[in-house]
Coordinates of C-alpha atoms in Angstrom, one line a residue:
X254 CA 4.9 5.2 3.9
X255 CA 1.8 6.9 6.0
X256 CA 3.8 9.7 7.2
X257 CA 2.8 11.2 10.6
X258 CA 2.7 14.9 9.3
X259 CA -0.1 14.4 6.3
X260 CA -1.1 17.5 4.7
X261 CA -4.1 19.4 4.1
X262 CA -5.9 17.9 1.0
X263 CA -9.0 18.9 -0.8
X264 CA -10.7 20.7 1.8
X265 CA -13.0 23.7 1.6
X266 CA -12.4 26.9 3.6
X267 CA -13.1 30.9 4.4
X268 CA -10.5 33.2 2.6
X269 CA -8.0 33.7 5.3
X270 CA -9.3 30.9 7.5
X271 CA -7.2 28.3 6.3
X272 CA -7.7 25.3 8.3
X273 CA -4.3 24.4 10.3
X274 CA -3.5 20.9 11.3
X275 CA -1.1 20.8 13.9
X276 CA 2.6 18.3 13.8
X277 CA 5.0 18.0 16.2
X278 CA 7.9 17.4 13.5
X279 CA 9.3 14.2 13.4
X280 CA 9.6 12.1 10.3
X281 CA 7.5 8.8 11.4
X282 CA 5.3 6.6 10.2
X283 CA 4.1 3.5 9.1
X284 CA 5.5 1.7 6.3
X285 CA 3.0 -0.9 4.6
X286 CA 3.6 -3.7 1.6
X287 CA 0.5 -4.8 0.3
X288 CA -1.0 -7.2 -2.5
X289 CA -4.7 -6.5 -4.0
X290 CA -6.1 -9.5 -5.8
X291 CA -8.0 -7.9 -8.6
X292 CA -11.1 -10.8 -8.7
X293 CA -11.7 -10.8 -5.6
X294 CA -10.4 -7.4 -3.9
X295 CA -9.3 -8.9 -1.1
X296 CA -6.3 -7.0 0.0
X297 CA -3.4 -7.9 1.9
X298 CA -0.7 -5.6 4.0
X299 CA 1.7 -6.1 6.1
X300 CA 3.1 -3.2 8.5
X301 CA 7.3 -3.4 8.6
X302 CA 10.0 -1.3 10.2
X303 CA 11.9 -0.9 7.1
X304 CA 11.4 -1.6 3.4
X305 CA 14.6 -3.5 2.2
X306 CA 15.1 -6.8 -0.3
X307 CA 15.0 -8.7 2.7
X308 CA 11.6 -7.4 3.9
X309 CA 10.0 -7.6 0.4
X310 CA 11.3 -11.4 0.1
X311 CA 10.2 -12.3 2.9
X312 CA 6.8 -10.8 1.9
X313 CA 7.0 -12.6 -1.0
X314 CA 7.1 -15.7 0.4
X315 CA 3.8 -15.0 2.5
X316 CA 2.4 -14.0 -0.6
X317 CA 2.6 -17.6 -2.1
X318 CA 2.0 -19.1 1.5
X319 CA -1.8 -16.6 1.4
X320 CA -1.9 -18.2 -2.1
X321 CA -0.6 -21.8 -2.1
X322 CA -1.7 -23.3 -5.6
X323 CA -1.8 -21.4 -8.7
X324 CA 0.3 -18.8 -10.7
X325 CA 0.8 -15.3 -9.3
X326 CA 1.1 -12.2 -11.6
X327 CA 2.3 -9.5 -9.7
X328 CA 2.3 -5.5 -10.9
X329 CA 4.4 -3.8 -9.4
X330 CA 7.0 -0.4 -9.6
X331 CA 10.5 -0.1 -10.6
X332 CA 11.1 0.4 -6.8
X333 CA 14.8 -0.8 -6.2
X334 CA 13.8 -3.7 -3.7
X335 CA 11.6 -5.1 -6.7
X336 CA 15.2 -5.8 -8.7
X337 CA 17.1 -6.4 -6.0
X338 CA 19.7 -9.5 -7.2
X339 CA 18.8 -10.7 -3.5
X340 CA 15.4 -12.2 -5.3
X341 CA 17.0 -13.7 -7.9
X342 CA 17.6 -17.2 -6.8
X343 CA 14.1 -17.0 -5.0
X344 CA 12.6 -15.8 -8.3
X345 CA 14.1 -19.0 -10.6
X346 CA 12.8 -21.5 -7.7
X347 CA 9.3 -20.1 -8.0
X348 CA 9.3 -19.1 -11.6
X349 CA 6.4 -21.2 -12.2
X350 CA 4.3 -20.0 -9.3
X351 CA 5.4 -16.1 -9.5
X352 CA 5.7 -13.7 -11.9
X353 CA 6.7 -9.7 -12.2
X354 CA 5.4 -7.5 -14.7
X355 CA 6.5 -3.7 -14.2
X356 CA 4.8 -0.8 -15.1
X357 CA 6.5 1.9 -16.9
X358 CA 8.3 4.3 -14.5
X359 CA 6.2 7.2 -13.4
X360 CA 3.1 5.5 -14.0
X361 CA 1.3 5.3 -10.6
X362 CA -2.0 5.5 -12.3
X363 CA -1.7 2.3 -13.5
X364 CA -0.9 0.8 -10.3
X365 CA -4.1 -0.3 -8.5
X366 CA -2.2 -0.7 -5.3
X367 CA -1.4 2.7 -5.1
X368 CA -5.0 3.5 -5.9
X369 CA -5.0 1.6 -2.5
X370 CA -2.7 4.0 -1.0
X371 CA -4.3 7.2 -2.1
X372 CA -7.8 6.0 -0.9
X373 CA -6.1 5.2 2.6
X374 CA -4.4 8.5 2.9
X375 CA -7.6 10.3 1.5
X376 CA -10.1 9.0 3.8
X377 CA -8.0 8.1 7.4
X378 CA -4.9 9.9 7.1
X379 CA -5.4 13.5 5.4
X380 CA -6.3 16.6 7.5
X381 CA -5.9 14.3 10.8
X382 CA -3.5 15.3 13.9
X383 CA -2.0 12.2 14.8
X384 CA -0.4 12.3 18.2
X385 CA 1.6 9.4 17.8
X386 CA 2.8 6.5 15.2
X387 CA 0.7 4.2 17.2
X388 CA -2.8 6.3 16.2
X389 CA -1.7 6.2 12.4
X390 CA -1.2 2.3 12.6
X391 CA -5.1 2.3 14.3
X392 CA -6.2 4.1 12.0
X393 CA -4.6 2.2 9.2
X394 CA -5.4 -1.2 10.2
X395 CA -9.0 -0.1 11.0
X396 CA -9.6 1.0 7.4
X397 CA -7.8 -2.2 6.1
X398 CA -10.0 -4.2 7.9
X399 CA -13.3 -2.2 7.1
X400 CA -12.8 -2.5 3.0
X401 CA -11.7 -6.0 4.2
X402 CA -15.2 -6.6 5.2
X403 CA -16.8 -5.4 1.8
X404 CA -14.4 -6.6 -1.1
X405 CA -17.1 -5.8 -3.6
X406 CA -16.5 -2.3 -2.3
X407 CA -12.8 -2.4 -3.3
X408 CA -13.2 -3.7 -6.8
X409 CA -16.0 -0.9 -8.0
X410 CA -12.8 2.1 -6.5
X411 CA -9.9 0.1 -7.4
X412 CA -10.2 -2.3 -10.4
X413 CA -12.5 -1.2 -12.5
X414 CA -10.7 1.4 -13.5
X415 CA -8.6 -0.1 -15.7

């Protein structure tokens, strides 16, 4: 989740002149699900109200809709929605299209789509006053659509790494 009260991160200051960015205390944001295709760094999200079994099947679903031929590994967490029985009968119908592979728990180095994440919060969201949920999603979508543009872009930050 983009949280609307980010904190100050890696920023350079005066002793005693700490920079101060304001909240107004509510816990809100914007809650994202997203797929990065490693050969071609295209990325996909999708902005939700909730994060549930029901949400992440139904993302699921797009997923092999965005990709309609072909085998899908998918990486992902130990998150509870990812083992939620509710996929189960979804996951045997599709078993030749769709695969999960977990990571080990704690691992989010590993994970490229939280490499995602961190970049997102690092260059839109972090030591920015957002007045409202509706700026954050802006602001969000905006950057998902600039790396969008240059996929080269998010292969050399994201994918390489590993």
């Amino acid at each position: 989740m983009i949280r609307d009260y980010q904190a100050i991160q890696r920023t350079w200051f005066l002793k005693g002149k700490q920079r101060i960015i304001p909240t107004y205390g509510k816990h809100e944001g914007v809650k994202l699900l997203g797929i990065l295709n490693y050969e071609t760094g295209y990325v996909h999200c999708v902005e939700e109200e909730r994060y549930d079994a029901e949400i992440f099947l139904a993302f699921l679903k797009g997923v092999l809709k965005l990709y309609p031929t072909g085998k899908i590994v998918m990486i992902l967490d130990n998150a509870r929605i990812h083992h939620a029985k509710l996929l189960e009968p979804f996951l045997k119908e599709n078993k030749d299209r769709l695969q999960f592979v977990f990571l080990p728990s704690y691992s989010p180095k590993l994970n490229m789509i939280e490499g995602l994440w961190g970049w997102l919060k690092s260059e839109v969201i972090n030591n920015v006053f957002f007045s409202s949920v509706k700026q954050i999603r802006k602001a969000v979508q905006g950057f998902i659509n600039s790396i969008s543009k240059v996929p080269s872009q998010v292969i050399n930050r994201l994918c390489l790494r590993m």
